Tab-separated table of C-alpha atoms in Angstrom:
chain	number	residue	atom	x	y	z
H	1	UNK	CA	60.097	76.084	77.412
H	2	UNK	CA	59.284	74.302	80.816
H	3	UNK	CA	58.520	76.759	84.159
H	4	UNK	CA	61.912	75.817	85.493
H	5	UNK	CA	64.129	77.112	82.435
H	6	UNK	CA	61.610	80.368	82.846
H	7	UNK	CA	62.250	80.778	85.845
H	8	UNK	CA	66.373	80.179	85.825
H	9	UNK	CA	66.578	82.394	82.574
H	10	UNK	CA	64.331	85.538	84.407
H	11	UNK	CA	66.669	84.692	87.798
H	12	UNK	CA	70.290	85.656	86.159
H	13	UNK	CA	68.984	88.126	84.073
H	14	UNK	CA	67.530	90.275	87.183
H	15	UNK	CA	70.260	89.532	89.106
H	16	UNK	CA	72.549	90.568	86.185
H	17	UNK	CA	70.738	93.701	86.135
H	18	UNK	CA	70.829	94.207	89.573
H	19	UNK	CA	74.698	93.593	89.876
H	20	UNK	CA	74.788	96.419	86.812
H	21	UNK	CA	73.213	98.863	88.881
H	22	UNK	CA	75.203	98.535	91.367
H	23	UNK	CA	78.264	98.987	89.184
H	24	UNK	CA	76.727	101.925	87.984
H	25	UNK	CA	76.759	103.518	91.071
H	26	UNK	CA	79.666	102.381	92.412
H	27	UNK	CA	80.906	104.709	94.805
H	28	UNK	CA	84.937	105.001	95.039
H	29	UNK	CA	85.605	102.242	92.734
H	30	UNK	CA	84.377	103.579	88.881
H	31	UNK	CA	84.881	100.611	86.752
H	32	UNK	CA	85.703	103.053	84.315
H	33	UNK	CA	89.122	103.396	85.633
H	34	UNK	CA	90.224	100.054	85.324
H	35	UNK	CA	93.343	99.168	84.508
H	36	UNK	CA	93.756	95.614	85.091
H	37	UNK	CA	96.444	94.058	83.178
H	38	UNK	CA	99.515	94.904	84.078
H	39	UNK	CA	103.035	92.400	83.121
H	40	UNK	CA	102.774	90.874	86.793
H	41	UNK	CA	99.173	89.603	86.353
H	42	UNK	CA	98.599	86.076	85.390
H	43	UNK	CA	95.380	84.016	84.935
H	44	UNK	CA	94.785	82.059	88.484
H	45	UNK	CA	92.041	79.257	89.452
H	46	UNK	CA	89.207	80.178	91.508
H	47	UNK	CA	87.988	77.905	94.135
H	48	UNK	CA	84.645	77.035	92.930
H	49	UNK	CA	81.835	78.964	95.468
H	50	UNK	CA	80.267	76.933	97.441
H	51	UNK	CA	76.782	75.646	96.111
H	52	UNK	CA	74.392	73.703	98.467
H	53	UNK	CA	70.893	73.329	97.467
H	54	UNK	CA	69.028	73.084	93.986
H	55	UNK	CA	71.008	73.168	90.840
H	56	UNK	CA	69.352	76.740	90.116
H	57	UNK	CA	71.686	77.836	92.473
H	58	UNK	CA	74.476	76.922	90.684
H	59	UNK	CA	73.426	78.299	87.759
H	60	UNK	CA	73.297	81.974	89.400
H	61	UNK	CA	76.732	81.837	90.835
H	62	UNK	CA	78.179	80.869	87.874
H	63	UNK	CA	76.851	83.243	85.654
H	64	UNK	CA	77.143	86.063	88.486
H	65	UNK	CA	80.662	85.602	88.016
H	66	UNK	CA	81.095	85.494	84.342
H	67	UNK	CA	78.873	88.459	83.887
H	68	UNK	CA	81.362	90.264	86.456
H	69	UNK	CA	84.583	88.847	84.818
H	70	UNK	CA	83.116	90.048	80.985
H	71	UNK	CA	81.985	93.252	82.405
H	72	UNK	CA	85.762	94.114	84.466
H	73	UNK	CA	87.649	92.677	81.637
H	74	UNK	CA	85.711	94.503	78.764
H	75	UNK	CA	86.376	97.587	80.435
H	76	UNK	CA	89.793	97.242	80.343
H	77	UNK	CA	90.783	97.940	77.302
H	78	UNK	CA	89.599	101.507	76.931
H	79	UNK	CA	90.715	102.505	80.481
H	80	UNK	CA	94.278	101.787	79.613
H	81	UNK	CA	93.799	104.052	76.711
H	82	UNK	CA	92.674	106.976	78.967
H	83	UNK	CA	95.667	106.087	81.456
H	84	UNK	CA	98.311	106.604	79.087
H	85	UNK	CA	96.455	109.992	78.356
H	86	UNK	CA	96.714	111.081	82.094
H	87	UNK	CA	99.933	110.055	83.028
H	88	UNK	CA	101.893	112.256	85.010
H	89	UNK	CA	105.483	113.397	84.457
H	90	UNK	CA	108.160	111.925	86.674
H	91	UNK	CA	108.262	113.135	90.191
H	92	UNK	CA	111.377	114.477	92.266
H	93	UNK	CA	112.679	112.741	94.605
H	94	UNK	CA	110.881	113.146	97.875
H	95	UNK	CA	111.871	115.192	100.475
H	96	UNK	CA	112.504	114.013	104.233
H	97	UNK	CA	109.523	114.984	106.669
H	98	UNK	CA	110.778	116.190	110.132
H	99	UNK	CA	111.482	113.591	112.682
H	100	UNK	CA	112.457	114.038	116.269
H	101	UNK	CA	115.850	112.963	117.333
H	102	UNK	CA	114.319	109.932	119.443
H	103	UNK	CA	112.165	108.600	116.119
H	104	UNK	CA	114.931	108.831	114.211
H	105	UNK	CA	117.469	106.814	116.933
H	106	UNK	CA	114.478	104.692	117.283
H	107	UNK	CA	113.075	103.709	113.851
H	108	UNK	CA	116.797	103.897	112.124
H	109	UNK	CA	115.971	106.055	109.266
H	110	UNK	CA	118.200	106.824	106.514
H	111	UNK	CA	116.855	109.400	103.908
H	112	UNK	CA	119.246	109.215	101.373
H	113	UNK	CA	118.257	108.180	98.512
H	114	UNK	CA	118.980	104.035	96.844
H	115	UNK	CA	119.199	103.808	93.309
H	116	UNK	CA	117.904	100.403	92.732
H	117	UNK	CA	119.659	98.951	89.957
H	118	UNK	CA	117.807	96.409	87.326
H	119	UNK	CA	118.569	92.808	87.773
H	120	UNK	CA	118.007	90.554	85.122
H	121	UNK	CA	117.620	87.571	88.145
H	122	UNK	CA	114.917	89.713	89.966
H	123	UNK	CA	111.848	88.128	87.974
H	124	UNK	CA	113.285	84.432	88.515
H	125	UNK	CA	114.047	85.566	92.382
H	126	UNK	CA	110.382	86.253	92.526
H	127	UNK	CA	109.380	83.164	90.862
H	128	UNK	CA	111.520	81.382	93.362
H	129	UNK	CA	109.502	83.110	96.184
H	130	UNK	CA	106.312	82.478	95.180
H	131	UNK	CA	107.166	78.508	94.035
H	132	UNK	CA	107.989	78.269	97.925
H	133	UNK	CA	104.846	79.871	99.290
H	134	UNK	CA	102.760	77.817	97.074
H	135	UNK	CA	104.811	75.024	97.882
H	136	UNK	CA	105.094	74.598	101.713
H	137	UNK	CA	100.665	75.835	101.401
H	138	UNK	CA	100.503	72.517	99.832
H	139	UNK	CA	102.871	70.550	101.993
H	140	UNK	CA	101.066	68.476	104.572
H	141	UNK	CA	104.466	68.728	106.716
H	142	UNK	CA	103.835	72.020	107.636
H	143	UNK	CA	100.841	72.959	109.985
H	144	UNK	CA	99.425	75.734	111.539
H	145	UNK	CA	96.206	77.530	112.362
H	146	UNK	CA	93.928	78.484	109.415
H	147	UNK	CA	96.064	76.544	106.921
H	148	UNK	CA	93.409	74.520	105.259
H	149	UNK	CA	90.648	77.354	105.089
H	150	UNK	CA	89.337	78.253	102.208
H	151	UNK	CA	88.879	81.914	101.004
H	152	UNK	CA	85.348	81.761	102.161
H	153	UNK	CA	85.726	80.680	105.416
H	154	UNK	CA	87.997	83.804	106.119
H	155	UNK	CA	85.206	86.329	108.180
H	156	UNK	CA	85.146	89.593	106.911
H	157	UNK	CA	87.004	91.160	109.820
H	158	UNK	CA	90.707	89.319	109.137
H	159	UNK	CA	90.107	90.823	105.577
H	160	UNK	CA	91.396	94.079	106.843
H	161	UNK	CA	94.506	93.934	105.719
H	162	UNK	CA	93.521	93.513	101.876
H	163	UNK	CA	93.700	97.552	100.517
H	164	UNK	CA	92.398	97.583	97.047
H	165	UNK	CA	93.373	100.252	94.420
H	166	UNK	CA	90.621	99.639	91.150
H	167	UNK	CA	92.074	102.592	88.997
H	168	UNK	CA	95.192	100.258	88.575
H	169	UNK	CA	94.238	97.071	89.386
H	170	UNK	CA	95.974	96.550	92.645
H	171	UNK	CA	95.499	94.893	96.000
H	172	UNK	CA	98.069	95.073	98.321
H	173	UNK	CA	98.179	93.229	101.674
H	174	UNK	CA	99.940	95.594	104.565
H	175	UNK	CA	101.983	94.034	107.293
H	176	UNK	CA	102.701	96.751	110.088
H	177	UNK	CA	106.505	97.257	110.680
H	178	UNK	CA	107.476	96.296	106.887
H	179	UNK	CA	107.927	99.874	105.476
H	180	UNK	CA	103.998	99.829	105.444
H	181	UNK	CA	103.665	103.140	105.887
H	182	UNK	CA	105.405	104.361	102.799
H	183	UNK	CA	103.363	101.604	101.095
H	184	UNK	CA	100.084	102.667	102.127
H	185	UNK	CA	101.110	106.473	101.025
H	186	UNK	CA	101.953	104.780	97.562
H	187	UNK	CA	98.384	103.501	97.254
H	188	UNK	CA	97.070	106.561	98.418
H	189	UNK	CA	98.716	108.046	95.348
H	190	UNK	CA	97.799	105.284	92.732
H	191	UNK	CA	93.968	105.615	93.972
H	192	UNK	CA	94.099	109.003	94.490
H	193	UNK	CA	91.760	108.503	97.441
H	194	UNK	CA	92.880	111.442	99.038
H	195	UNK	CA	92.721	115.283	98.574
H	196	UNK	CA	94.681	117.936	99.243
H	197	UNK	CA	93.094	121.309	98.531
H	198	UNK	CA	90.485	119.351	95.741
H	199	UNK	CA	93.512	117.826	94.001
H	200	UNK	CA	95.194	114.062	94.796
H	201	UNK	CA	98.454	113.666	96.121
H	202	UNK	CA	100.894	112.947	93.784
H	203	UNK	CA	104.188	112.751	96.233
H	204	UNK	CA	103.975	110.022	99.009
H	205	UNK	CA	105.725	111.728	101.173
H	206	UNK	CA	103.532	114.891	101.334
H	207	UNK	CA	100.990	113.027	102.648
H	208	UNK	CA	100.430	112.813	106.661
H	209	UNK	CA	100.906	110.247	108.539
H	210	UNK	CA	97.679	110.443	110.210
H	211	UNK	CA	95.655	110.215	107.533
H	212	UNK	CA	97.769	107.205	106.111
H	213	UNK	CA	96.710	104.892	109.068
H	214	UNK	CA	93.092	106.151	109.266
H	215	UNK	CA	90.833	103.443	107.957
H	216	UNK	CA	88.751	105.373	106.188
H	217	UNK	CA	91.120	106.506	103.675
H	218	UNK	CA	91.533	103.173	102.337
H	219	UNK	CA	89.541	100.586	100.093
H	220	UNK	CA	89.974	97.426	102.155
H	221	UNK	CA	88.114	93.794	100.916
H	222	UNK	CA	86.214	94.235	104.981
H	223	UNK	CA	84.270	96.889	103.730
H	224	UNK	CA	82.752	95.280	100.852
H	225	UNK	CA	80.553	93.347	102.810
H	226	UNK	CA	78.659	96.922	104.007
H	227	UNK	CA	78.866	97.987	100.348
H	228	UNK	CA	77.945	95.267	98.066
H	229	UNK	CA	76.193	92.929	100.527
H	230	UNK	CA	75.672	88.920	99.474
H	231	UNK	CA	77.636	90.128	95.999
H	232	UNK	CA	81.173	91.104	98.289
H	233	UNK	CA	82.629	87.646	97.762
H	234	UNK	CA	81.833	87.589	94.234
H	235	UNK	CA	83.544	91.225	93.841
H	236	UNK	CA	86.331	90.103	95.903
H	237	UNK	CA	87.272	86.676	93.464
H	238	UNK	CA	86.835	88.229	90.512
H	239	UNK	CA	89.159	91.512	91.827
H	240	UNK	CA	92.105	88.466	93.138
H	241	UNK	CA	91.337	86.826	89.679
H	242	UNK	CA	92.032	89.938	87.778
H	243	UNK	CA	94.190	92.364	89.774
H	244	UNK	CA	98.331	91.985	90.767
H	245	UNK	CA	98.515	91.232	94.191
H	246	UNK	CA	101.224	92.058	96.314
H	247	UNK	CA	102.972	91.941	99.952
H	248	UNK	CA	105.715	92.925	101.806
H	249	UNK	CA	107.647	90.769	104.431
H	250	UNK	CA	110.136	90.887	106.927
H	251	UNK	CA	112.679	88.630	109.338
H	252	UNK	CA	110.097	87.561	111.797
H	253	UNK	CA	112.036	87.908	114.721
H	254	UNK	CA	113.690	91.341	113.464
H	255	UNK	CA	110.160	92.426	113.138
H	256	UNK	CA	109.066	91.736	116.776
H	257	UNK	CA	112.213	93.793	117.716
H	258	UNK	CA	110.892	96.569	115.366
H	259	UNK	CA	107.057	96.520	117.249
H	260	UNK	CA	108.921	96.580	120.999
H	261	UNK	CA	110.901	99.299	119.481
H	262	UNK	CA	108.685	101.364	118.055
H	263	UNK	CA	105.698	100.639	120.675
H	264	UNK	CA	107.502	100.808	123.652
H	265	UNK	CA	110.404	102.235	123.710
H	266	UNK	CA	108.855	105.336	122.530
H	267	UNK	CA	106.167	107.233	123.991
H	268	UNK	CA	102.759	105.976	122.755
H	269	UNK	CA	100.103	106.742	124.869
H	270	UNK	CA	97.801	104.129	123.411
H	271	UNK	CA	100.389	101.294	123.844
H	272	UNK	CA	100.722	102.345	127.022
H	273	UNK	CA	97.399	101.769	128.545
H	274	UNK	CA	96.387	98.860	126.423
H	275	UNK	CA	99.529	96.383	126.487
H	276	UNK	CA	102.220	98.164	128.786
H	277	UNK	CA	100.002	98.521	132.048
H	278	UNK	CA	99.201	95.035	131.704
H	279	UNK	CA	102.514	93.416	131.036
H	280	UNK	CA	104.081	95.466	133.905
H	281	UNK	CA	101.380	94.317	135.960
H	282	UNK	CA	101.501	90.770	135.042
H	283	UNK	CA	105.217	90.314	134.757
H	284	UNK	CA	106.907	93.286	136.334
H	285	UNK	CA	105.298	93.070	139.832
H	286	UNK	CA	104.131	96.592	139.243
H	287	UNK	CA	101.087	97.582	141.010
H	288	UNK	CA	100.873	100.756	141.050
H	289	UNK	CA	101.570	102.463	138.057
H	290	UNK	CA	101.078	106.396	136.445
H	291	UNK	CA	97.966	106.883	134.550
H	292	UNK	CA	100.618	108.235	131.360
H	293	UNK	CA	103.042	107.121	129.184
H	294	UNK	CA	104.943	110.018	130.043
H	295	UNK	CA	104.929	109.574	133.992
H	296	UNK	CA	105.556	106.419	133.531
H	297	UNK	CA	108.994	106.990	131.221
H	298	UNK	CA	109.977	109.564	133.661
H	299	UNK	CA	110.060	107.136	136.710
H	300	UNK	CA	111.887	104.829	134.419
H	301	UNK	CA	109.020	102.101	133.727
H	302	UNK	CA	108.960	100.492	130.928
H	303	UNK	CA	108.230	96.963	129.582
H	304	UNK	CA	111.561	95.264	128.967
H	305	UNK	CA	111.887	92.937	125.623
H	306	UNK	CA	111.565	89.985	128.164
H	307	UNK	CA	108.452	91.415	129.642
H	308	UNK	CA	107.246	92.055	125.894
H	309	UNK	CA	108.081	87.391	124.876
H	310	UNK	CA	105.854	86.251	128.350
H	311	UNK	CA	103.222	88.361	126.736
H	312	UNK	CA	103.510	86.747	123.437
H	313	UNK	CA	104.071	83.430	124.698
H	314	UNK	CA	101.121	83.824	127.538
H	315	UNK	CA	97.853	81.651	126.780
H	316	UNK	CA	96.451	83.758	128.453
H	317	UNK	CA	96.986	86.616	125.831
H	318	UNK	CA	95.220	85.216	122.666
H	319	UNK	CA	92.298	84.027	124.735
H	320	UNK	CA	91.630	87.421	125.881
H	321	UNK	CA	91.913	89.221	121.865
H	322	UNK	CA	93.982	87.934	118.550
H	323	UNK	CA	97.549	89.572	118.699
H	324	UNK	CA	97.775	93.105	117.959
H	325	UNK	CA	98.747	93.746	113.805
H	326	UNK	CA	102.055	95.344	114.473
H	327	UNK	CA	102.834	91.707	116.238
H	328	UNK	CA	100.581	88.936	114.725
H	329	UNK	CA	102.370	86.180	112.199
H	330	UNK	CA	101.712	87.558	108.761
H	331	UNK	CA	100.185	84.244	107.990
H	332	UNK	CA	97.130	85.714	109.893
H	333	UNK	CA	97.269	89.332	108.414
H	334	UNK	CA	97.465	88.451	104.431
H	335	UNK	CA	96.548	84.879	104.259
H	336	UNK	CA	98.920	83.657	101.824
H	337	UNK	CA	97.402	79.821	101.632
H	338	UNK	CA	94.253	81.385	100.036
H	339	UNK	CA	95.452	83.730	98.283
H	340	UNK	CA	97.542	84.121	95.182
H	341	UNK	CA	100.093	86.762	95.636
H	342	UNK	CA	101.723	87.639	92.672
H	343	UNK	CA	105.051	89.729	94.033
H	344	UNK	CA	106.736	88.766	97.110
H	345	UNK	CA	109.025	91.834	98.452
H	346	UNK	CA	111.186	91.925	101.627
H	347	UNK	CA	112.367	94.343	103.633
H	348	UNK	CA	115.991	93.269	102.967
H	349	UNK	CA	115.348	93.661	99.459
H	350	UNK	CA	113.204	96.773	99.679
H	351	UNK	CA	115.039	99.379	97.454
H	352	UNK	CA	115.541	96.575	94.442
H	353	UNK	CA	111.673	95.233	95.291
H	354	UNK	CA	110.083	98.354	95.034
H	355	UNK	CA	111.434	99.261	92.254
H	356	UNK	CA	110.540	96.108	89.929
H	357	UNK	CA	107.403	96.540	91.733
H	358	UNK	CA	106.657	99.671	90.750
H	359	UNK	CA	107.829	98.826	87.255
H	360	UNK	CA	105.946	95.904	86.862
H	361	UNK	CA	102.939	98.447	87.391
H	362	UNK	CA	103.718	100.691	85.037
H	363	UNK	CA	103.815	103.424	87.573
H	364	UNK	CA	107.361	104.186	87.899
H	365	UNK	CA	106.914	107.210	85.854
H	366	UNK	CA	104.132	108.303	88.217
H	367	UNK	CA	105.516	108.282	91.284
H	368	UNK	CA	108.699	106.475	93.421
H	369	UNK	CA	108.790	104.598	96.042
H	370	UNK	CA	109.577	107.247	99.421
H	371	UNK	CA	113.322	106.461	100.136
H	372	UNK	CA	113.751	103.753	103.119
H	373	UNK	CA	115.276	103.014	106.030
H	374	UNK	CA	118.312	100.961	105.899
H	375	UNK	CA	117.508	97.515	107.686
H	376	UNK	CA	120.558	96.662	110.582
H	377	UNK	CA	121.809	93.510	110.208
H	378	UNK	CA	118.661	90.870	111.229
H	379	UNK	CA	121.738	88.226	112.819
H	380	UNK	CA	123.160	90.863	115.252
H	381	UNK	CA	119.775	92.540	115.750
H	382	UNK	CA	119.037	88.786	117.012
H	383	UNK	CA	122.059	87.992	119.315
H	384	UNK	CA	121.297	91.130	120.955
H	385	UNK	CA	117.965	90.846	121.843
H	386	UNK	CA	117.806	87.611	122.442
H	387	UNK	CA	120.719	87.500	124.873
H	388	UNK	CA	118.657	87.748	127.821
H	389	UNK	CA	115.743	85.328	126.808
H	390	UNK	CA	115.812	81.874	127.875
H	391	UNK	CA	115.928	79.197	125.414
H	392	UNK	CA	112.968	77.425	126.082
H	393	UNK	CA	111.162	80.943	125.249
H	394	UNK	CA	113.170	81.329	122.282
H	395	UNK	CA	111.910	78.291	121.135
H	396	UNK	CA	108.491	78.571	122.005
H	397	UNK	CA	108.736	81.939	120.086
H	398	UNK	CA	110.043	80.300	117.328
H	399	UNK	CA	106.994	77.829	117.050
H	400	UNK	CA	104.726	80.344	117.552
H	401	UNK	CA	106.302	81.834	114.345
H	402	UNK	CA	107.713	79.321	112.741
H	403	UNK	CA	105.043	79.358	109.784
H	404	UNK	CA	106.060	82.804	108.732
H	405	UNK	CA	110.169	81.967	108.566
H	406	UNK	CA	109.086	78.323	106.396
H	407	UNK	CA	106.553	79.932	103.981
H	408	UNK	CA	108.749	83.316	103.210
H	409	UNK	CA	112.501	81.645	102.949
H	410	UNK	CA	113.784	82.911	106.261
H	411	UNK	CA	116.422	80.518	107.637
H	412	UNK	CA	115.677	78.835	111.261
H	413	UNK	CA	117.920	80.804	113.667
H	414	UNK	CA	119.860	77.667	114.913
H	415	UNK	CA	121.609	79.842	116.407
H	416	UNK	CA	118.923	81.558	119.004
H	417	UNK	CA	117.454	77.834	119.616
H	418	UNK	CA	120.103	75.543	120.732
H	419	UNK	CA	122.505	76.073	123.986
């Protein structure tokens, strides 16, 4: 055997028993509570990693990733064995959690609860859904910024978004005002990454709301890179290879109305000083303005919805920092060009979605999804809000968004963008 083949064959087998030890001590992940297959996941292509230099190279990627695809999918098998021993019992119904009278005007809650009934065109709906996504990511008709990355050239930081339960097999890609909340409490359940009094939560609703938006509760694919170091990427294809991937969208438009709402028109002392000072500055004239939220509200300043497009529409704005989550397209926040989602929900659909979801997962037993809002009508939420803005903001608004209506189904509102 020449020196080269010696020295290949000693390469991949350290660096398959480096990657074992740091399986082994995995921390928060476990491989041994893996349950990967589940009825939405299907096999999908991997990009091939990128390989410059000699052709050892190539052969330690490669086998990298089939030792990490044997090793994930061989422990499948006897994790879903000890799931089905530690299922729980079907949960009641959740309970609502106490809301002021403003949140509740606000956000447009409705607590009762939405039977979601089973609909034998739900799986083709889906299918339909994702045949569009993938479609108009191949079509060179439609462009837009980041479009024609590849998953590697997507920096850690935008992977943010990208929570990842291992016990189940799950990754699930949050977009902020598209019932993410209740979402994130679900995977806080499924994981069990959270305590309460040494035991997980097993109702989504009992679980704070503080602790569901801290970032340290949550797996996310950005933190892999301080875990796992030049093996993250690795980790991360084999996990979008194996695991059902999901996301939740919403009417674009409807959903800006939903961030002014919720951001501004309530008191949000964060909001306040980073976006609302600024805006009023910028395009309210305001010089001098209180150093809180809640001076400010009492003198009757706040940012109107037309204060709220110039920002969006402003240069000036992205130049300075990306969009804010709770406003930025969803094309940014979930990239759905490079990856594969495998369920498509919407918030007009959430009540049916959730529950196929949640089926599809074999969870429903577990756990339900926390009962939802009821969405107003997106058309009159539109004519509304809009009634004020000039057109030739409307449609700049509508090109600065237009990638999110094309790739998720929603119709162009002629209506908003012509005289």
């Amino acid at each position: 055997m020449t020196k080269p083949r010696l020295f290949r064959l000693w390469l991949v087998l350290g660096s398959a028993l480096m990657i074992l030890l740091i399986i082994v001590y995995w921390d928060n992940v476990g491989t041994a509570h893996f349950y990967l297959h589940t009825s939405l996941s299907r096999p999908h292509i991997l990009e091939p990693l990128p390989t410059p230099g000699l052709g050892s190279e190539n052969v330690f990627t490669s086998d990298v990733d089939e030792f990490l695809d044997t090793l994930l999918s061989s422990s499948a098998k006897q994790n879903d064995l000890s799931r089905r021993k530690t299922e729980q019992p079907p949960v009641l119904a959740p309970s609502k959690p106490v809301l002021s009278h403003m949140e509740e005007n606000v956000r447009g809650y409705d607590w009762s609860t939405h039977d979601a009934q089973q609909n034998p065109d739900r799986d083709r709906q889906q299918a339909e859904r994702r045949s569009l996504l993938r479609d108009f990511c191949a079509n060179a008709s439609l462009a837009f910024p980041t479009k024609d990355r590849t998953f590697d050239d997507i920096p850690n930081y935008e992977l943010n978004h990208l929570i990842v339960d291992d016990r189940h097999g799950v990754i699930y890609c949050y977009v902020p005002k598209v019932a993410c909340t209740n979402w994130k409490r679900v995977m806080i359940v499924l994981s069990e990454s959270l305590l309460d009094r040494g035991s997980p939560y097993r109702d989504p609703l009992d679980i704070p709301r503080e602790h569901v938006h801290n970032s340290s509760t949550h797996l996310t694919f950005n933190k892999f890179w301080r875990r796992y170091g030049k093996f993250s990427r690795h980790l991360m294809k084999v996990k979008l290879k194996k695991y059902t991937k999901f996301l939740f969208v919403r009417d674009p438009f409807v959903r800006l109305i939903s961030a002014f709402r919720s951001k501004f028109e309530l008191e949000n002392e964060e909001f306040y000083r980073k976006f609302a000072v600024p805006m009023l500055r910028l395009y309210a004239n305001h010089t001098s303005l209180p150093a809180s939220v809640s001076e400010a509200f009492s003198a009757g300043l706040k940012v109107s919805f037309a204060n709220f497009i110039q920002y969006l529409l402003d240069p000036h704005t992205e130049k300075l920092a990306p969009f804010n989550e709770h406003w930025r397209q969803v094309y940014r926040l979930c990239h759905p060009c490079q990856i594969d989602y495998d369920f498509v929900g919407k918030l007009e659909t959430l009540d049916e979605d959730a529950a196929q979801l949640l089926r599809s997962l074999k969870v429903d037993s577990q756990l339900h999804f926390p009962p939802s809002y009821r969405n107003r009508t997106a058309s009159s939420w539109e004519e509304d809000w809009f009634a004020n803005i000039p057109l030739a903001w409307r449609q700049q608004l509508y090109k600065l968004y237009e990638a999110d209506f094309v790739l998720f189904g929603y119709p162009k509102p002629e209506n908003l963008l012509r005289d």
